[in-house]
PDB file of C-alpha atoms in Angstrom:
ATOM      1  CA  MET A  40       0.000   0.000   0.000  1.00 55.00           C
ATOM      2  CA  ALA A  41       1.308   3.411  -0.895  1.00 63.00           C
ATOM      3  CA  ALA A  42       1.850   5.807   1.979  1.00 83.00           C
ATOM      4  CA  LEU A  43      -0.541   8.642   2.764  1.00 91.00           C
ATOM      5  CA  ASN A  44       1.138  12.024   2.471  1.00 91.00           C
ATOM      6  CA  LEU A  45       0.537  14.249   5.475  1.00 92.00           C
ATOM      7  CA  PRO A  46       2.081  17.653   4.754  1.00 92.00           C
ATOM      8  CA  THR A  47       1.170  19.242   8.115  1.00 91.00           C
ATOM      9  CA  ALA A  48       0.323  18.367  11.698  1.00 91.00           C
ATOM     10  CA  ASP A  49      -3.288  19.365  10.907  1.00 93.00           C
ATOM     11  CA  ALA A  50      -3.349  16.818   8.064  1.00 93.00           C
ATOM     12  CA  THR A  51      -2.057  14.183  10.481  1.00 93.00           C
ATOM     13  CA  ARG A  52      -4.827  15.057  12.963  1.00 95.00           C
ATOM     14  CA  ALA A  53      -7.401  14.921  10.135  1.00 94.00           C
ATOM     15  CA  VAL A  54      -6.339  11.376   9.224  1.00 94.00           C
ATOM     16  CA  GLY A  55      -6.579  10.436  12.895  1.00 95.00           C
ATOM     17  CA  ALA A  56     -10.088  11.935  13.098  1.00 96.00           C
ATOM     18  CA  ALA A  57     -11.164   9.983  10.008  1.00 95.00           C
ATOM     19  CA  LEU A  58      -9.833   6.813  11.611  1.00 95.00           C
ATOM     20  CA  GLY A  59     -11.558   7.604  14.907  1.00 95.00           C
ATOM     21  CA  ARG A  60     -14.904   7.819  13.145  1.00 94.00           C
ATOM     22  CA  VAL A  61     -14.637   4.210  11.877  1.00 94.00           C
ATOM     23  CA  LEU A  62     -13.124   2.573  14.951  1.00 96.00           C
ATOM     24  CA  ARG A  63     -15.294   0.669  17.392  1.00 94.00           C
ATOM     25  CA  ALA A  64     -14.952  -1.047  20.746  1.00 94.00           C
ATOM     26  CA  GLY A  65     -12.412  -3.862  20.526  1.00 92.00           C
ATOM     27  CA  ASP A  66     -10.233  -2.224  17.879  1.00 95.00           C
ATOM     28  CA  LEU A  67      -6.474  -2.183  18.378  1.00 93.00           C
ATOM     29  CA  VAL A  68      -4.234   0.335  16.617  1.00 95.00           C
ATOM     30  CA  LEU A  69      -0.446   0.082  16.795  1.00 94.00           C
ATOM     31  CA  LEU A  70       1.543   3.219  15.965  1.00 95.00           C
ATOM     32  CA  THR A  71       5.170   3.023  14.966  1.00 93.00           C
ATOM     33  CA  GLY A  72       7.597   5.766  13.999  1.00 92.00           C
ATOM     34  CA  ASP A  73      10.578   7.735  15.161  1.00 88.00           C
ATOM     35  CA  LEU A  74      10.359  10.462  17.790  1.00 87.00           C
ATOM     36  CA  GLY A  75       8.447  13.384  16.296  1.00 86.00           C
ATOM     37  CA  ALA A  76       6.888  11.306  13.516  1.00 92.00           C
ATOM     38  CA  GLY A  77       3.343  12.199  14.594  1.00 92.00           C
ATOM     39  CA  LYS A  78       2.090   9.288  16.691  1.00 93.00           C
ATOM     40  CA  THR A  79       0.580  11.457  19.412  1.00 93.00           C
ATOM     41  CA  THR A  80      -0.633  14.021  16.853  1.00 94.00           C
ATOM     42  CA  LEU A  81      -2.483  11.259  14.996  1.00 95.00           C
ATOM     43  CA  THR A  82      -3.916  10.011  18.313  1.00 96.00           C
ATOM     44  CA  GLN A  83      -5.201  13.528  19.071  1.00 96.00           C
ATOM     45  CA  GLY A  84      -7.199  13.423  15.835  1.00 96.00           C
ATOM     46  CA  LEU A  85      -8.339   9.877  16.522  1.00 96.00           C
ATOM     47  CA  ALA A  86      -9.643  11.020  19.929  1.00 97.00           C
ATOM     48  CA  ASP A  87     -11.561  13.851  18.230  1.00 96.00           C
ATOM     49  CA  GLY A  88     -13.115  11.361  15.817  1.00 95.00           C
ATOM     50  CA  LEU A  89     -14.078   9.053  18.691  1.00 96.00           C
ATOM     51  CA  GLY A  90     -15.422  11.919  20.771  1.00 96.00           C
ATOM     52  CA  VAL A  91     -13.488  11.224  23.963  1.00 96.00           C
ATOM     53  CA  ARG A  92     -12.437  13.549  26.755  1.00 94.00           C
ATOM     54  CA  GLY A  93      -8.982  15.080  26.419  1.00 85.00           C
ATOM     55  CA  PRO A  94      -6.509  16.532  26.370  1.00 87.00           C
ATOM     56  CA  ILE A  95      -4.544  13.888  24.528  1.00 88.00           C
ATOM     57  CA  THR A  96      -0.861  14.021  25.427  1.00 85.00           C
ATOM     58  CA  SER A  97       1.859  11.443  25.165  1.00 78.00           C
ATOM     59  CA  PRO A  98       1.528   8.972  28.048  1.00 67.00           C
ATOM     60  CA  THR A  99       5.292   8.342  28.038  1.00 64.00           C
ATOM     61  CA  PHE A 100       5.748   8.616  31.790  1.00 62.00           C
ATOM     62  CA  VAL A 101       2.388   7.264  32.951  1.00 64.00           C
ATOM     63  CA  ILE A 102       2.461   4.489  30.301  1.00 73.00           C
ATOM     64  CA  ALA A 103      -1.327   4.453  29.766  1.00 79.00           C
ATOM     65  CA  ARG A 104      -4.232   6.883  29.929  1.00 82.00           C
ATOM     66  CA  ILE A 105      -7.942   6.153  29.642  1.00 84.00           C
ATOM     67  CA  HIS A 106     -10.107   8.774  27.956  1.00 90.00           C
ATOM     68  CA  PRO A 107     -13.854   8.263  28.515  1.00 91.00           C
ATOM     69  CA  SER A 108     -16.331   8.884  25.736  1.00 94.00           C
ATOM     70  CA  LEU A 109     -18.306  12.099  25.679  1.00 94.00           C
ATOM     71  CA  ARG A 110     -20.903  10.553  23.317  1.00 91.00           C
ATOM     72  CA  GLY A 111     -21.641   7.123  24.765  1.00 91.00           C
ATOM     73  CA  GLY A 112     -19.146   5.397  22.463  1.00 92.00           C
ATOM     74  CA  PRO A 113     -16.072   3.401  23.415  1.00 95.00           C
ATOM     75  CA  GLU A 114     -13.399   4.916  25.602  1.00 93.00           C
ATOM     76  CA  LEU A 115      -9.864   5.389  24.304  1.00 94.00           C
ATOM     77  CA  VAL A 116      -7.008   3.568  26.017  1.00 90.00           C
ATOM     78  CA  HIS A 117      -3.827   5.365  24.954  1.00 89.00           C
ATOM     79  CA  VAL A 118      -0.622   3.463  25.720  1.00 87.00           C
ATOM     80  CA  ASP A 119       3.001   4.443  25.198  1.00 82.00           C
ATOM     81  CA  ALA A 120       5.119   1.299  25.180  1.00 76.00           C
ATOM     82  CA  TYR A 121       8.423   3.165  24.661  1.00 69.00           C
ATOM     83  CA  ARG A 122       9.607   2.650  28.248  1.00 66.00           C
ATOM     84  CA  LEU A 123       8.346  -0.907  28.602  1.00 65.00           C
ATOM     85  CA  GLY A 124      11.019  -3.555  28.917  1.00 63.00           C
ATOM     86  CA  GLY A 125       9.124  -6.272  27.092  1.00 58.00           C
ATOM     87  CA  ILE A 126       5.938  -8.258  26.740  1.00 62.00           C
ATOM     88  CA  THR A 127       5.808  -9.046  30.474  1.00 59.00           C
ATOM     89  CA  GLU A 128       5.563  -5.360  31.372  1.00 60.00           C
ATOM     90  CA  LEU A 129       2.925  -4.851  28.673  1.00 58.00           C
ATOM     91  CA  ASP A 130       0.996  -7.814  30.071  1.00 60.00           C
ATOM     92  CA  ASP A 131       1.210  -6.258  33.551  1.00 59.00           C
ATOM     93  CA  LEU A 132      -0.897  -3.349  32.245  1.00 60.00           C
ATOM     94  CA  ASP A 133      -3.774  -5.850  31.879  1.00 58.00           C
ATOM     95  CA  LEU A 134      -4.863  -4.286  28.582  1.00 60.00           C
ATOM     96  CA  ASP A 135      -6.726  -7.395  27.490  1.00 58.00           C
ATOM     97  CA  THR A 136      -9.441  -6.594  30.060  1.00 59.00           C
ATOM     98  CA  GLU A 137     -10.054  -3.268  28.258  1.00 65.00           C
ATOM     99  CA  LEU A 138      -9.689  -4.506  24.682  1.00 67.00           C
ATOM    100  CA  GLU A 139     -13.266  -5.607  24.099  1.00 81.00           C
ATOM    101  CA  GLU A 140     -14.810  -2.442  25.517  1.00 87.00           C
ATOM    102  CA  ALA A 141     -12.411   0.253  24.303  1.00 90.00           C
ATOM    103  CA  VAL A 142     -10.405   1.417  21.336  1.00 94.00           C
ATOM    104  CA  THR A 143      -6.785   0.765  22.276  1.00 91.00           C
ATOM    105  CA  VAL A 144      -3.940   2.739  20.686  1.00 92.00           C
ATOM    106  CA  VAL A 145      -0.390   1.624  21.463  1.00 90.00           C
ATOM    107  CA  GLU A 146       2.442   3.956  20.507  1.00 88.00           C
ATOM    108  CA  TRP A 147       5.747   2.124  20.017  1.00 83.00           C
ATOM    109  CA  GLY A 148       3.726  -1.103  19.905  1.00 79.00           C
ATOM    110  CA  HIS A 149       5.396  -2.824  16.949  1.00 82.00           C
ATOM    111  CA  GLY A 150       7.191  -5.992  18.006  1.00 81.00           C
ATOM    112  CA  LEU A 151       5.500  -5.869  21.394  1.00 75.00           C
ATOM    113  CA  ALA A 152       1.715  -5.532  21.224  1.00 78.00           C
ATOM    114  CA  GLU A 153       0.751  -7.617  18.184  1.00 81.00           C
ATOM    115  CA  GLY A 154      -0.273 -10.479  20.470  1.00 80.00           C
ATOM    116  CA  LEU A 155      -3.029  -8.419  22.075  1.00 80.00           C
ATOM    117  CA  ALA A 156      -5.412  -9.040  19.150  1.00 84.00           C
ATOM    118  CA  ASP A 157      -5.523 -10.858  15.829  1.00 89.00           C
ATOM    119  CA  ASP A 158      -7.536  -7.973  14.378  1.00 94.00           C
ATOM    120  CA  ARG A 159      -5.506  -4.781  14.337  1.00 94.00           C
ATOM    121  CA  LEU A 160      -4.298  -1.835  12.325  1.00 95.00           C
ATOM    122  CA  GLU A 161      -0.620  -0.997  12.206  1.00 94.00           C
ATOM    123  CA  LEU A 162       0.252   2.540  11.178  1.00 95.00           C
ATOM    124  CA  THR A 163       3.860   3.446  10.509  1.00 95.00           C
ATOM    125  CA  LEU A 164       4.598   7.167  10.497  1.00 95.00           C
ATOM    126  CA  SER A 165       7.717   8.839   9.247  1.00 94.00           C
ATOM    127  CA  ALA A 166       8.641  12.505   9.198  1.00 91.00           C
ATOM    128  CA  ASP A 167      10.925  14.751   7.211  1.00 87.00           C
ATOM    129  CA  PRO A 168      13.120  16.317   9.910  1.00 82.00           C
ATOM    130  CA  ALA A 169      13.321  19.614   8.002  1.00 86.00           C
ATOM    131  CA  THR A 170       9.543  20.111   7.695  1.00 84.00           C
ATOM    132  CA  GLU A 171       6.262  19.061   9.309  1.00 77.00           C
ATOM    133  CA  ALA A 172       5.644  16.677   6.398  1.00 87.00           C
ATOM    134  CA  ARG A 173       4.887  13.109   7.353  1.00 92.00           C
ATOM    135  CA  THR A 174       3.872   9.912   5.663  1.00 93.00           C
ATOM    136  CA  CYS A 175       1.683   7.144   7.040  1.00 94.00           C
ATOM    137  CA  GLU A 176       1.664   3.539   5.889  1.00 93.00           C
ATOM    138  CA  VAL A 177      -1.233   1.336   6.977  1.00 93.00           C
ATOM    139  CA  ALA A 178      -1.220  -2.441   7.373  1.00 92.00           C
ATOM    140  CA  THR A 179      -4.376  -4.375   8.263  1.00 93.00           C
ATOM    141  CA  HIS A 180      -4.553  -7.691  10.093  1.00 94.00           C
ATOM    142  CA  GLY A 181      -7.456 -10.030  10.782  1.00 94.00           C
ATOM    143  CA  ALA A 182     -11.054 -10.528   9.752  1.00 95.00           C
ATOM    144  CA  ARG A 183     -12.213  -7.153  11.121  1.00 94.00           C
ATOM    145  CA  TRP A 184     -10.240  -5.322   8.434  1.00 94.00           C
ATOM    146  CA  ALA A 185     -10.494  -7.888   5.604  1.00 92.00           C
ATOM    147  CA  GLY A 186     -11.861  -6.177   2.514  1.00 88.00           C
ATOM    148  CA  VAL A 187     -11.857  -2.717   4.133  1.00 89.00           C
ATOM    149  CA  ASP A 188     -10.106  -0.062   2.049  1.00 87.00           C
ATOM    150  CA  VAL A 189      -8.581   1.736   5.016  1.00 88.00           C
ATOM    151  CA  ARG A 190      -6.544   4.014   2.780  1.00 84.00           C
ATOM    152  CA  ALA A 191      -9.725   5.340   1.152  1.00 85.00           C
ATOM    153  CA  LEU A 192     -11.241   5.929   4.591  1.00 86.00           C
ATOM    154  CA  LEU A 193      -8.178   7.889   5.707  1.00 85.00           C
ATOM    155  CA  GLU A 194      -7.283   9.784   2.539  1.00 80.00           C
ATOM    156  CA  PRO A 195      -7.341  13.494   3.381  1.00 65.00           C
ATOM    157  CA  LYS A 196     -10.258  15.228   1.706  1.00 63.00           C
ATOM    158  CA  GLY A 197      -9.216  17.173  -1.351  1.00 51.00           C
ATOM    159  CA  ALA A 198      -6.073  15.056  -1.827  1.00 47.00           C
TER     160      ALA A 198
END
């Protein structure tokens, strides 16, 4: 799949909002990318699309934050796995108890959180260090996303 071009932070938030509007309870989203690639920015948009209480900030030091819905939809569990030492520490967070009832987003989840669910989206963000421009590649896994054109759902309007 070709990468989505995200020329600004606002475009990154817009893609997140589009994603948030199609996510439902039980969905798992793994975000991968270097520091400053836009993982938290995308999650801010996703939270807007879901309609959860903010503000959305990186949970680097608290590891996980739960954002309740303002509309009666699923809550957002926002996890930053950067400081976790491995799968045992991720398991200690007991995320599987939240998975069925919430949308779970795991920053730095690649290679660590795939075992949480067979059905998941993996978004890989990269950024041009000289500009705000980012790209986002999307990989789908499992029956939930089979046959869903996620790229078309996320393509910025007017692109």
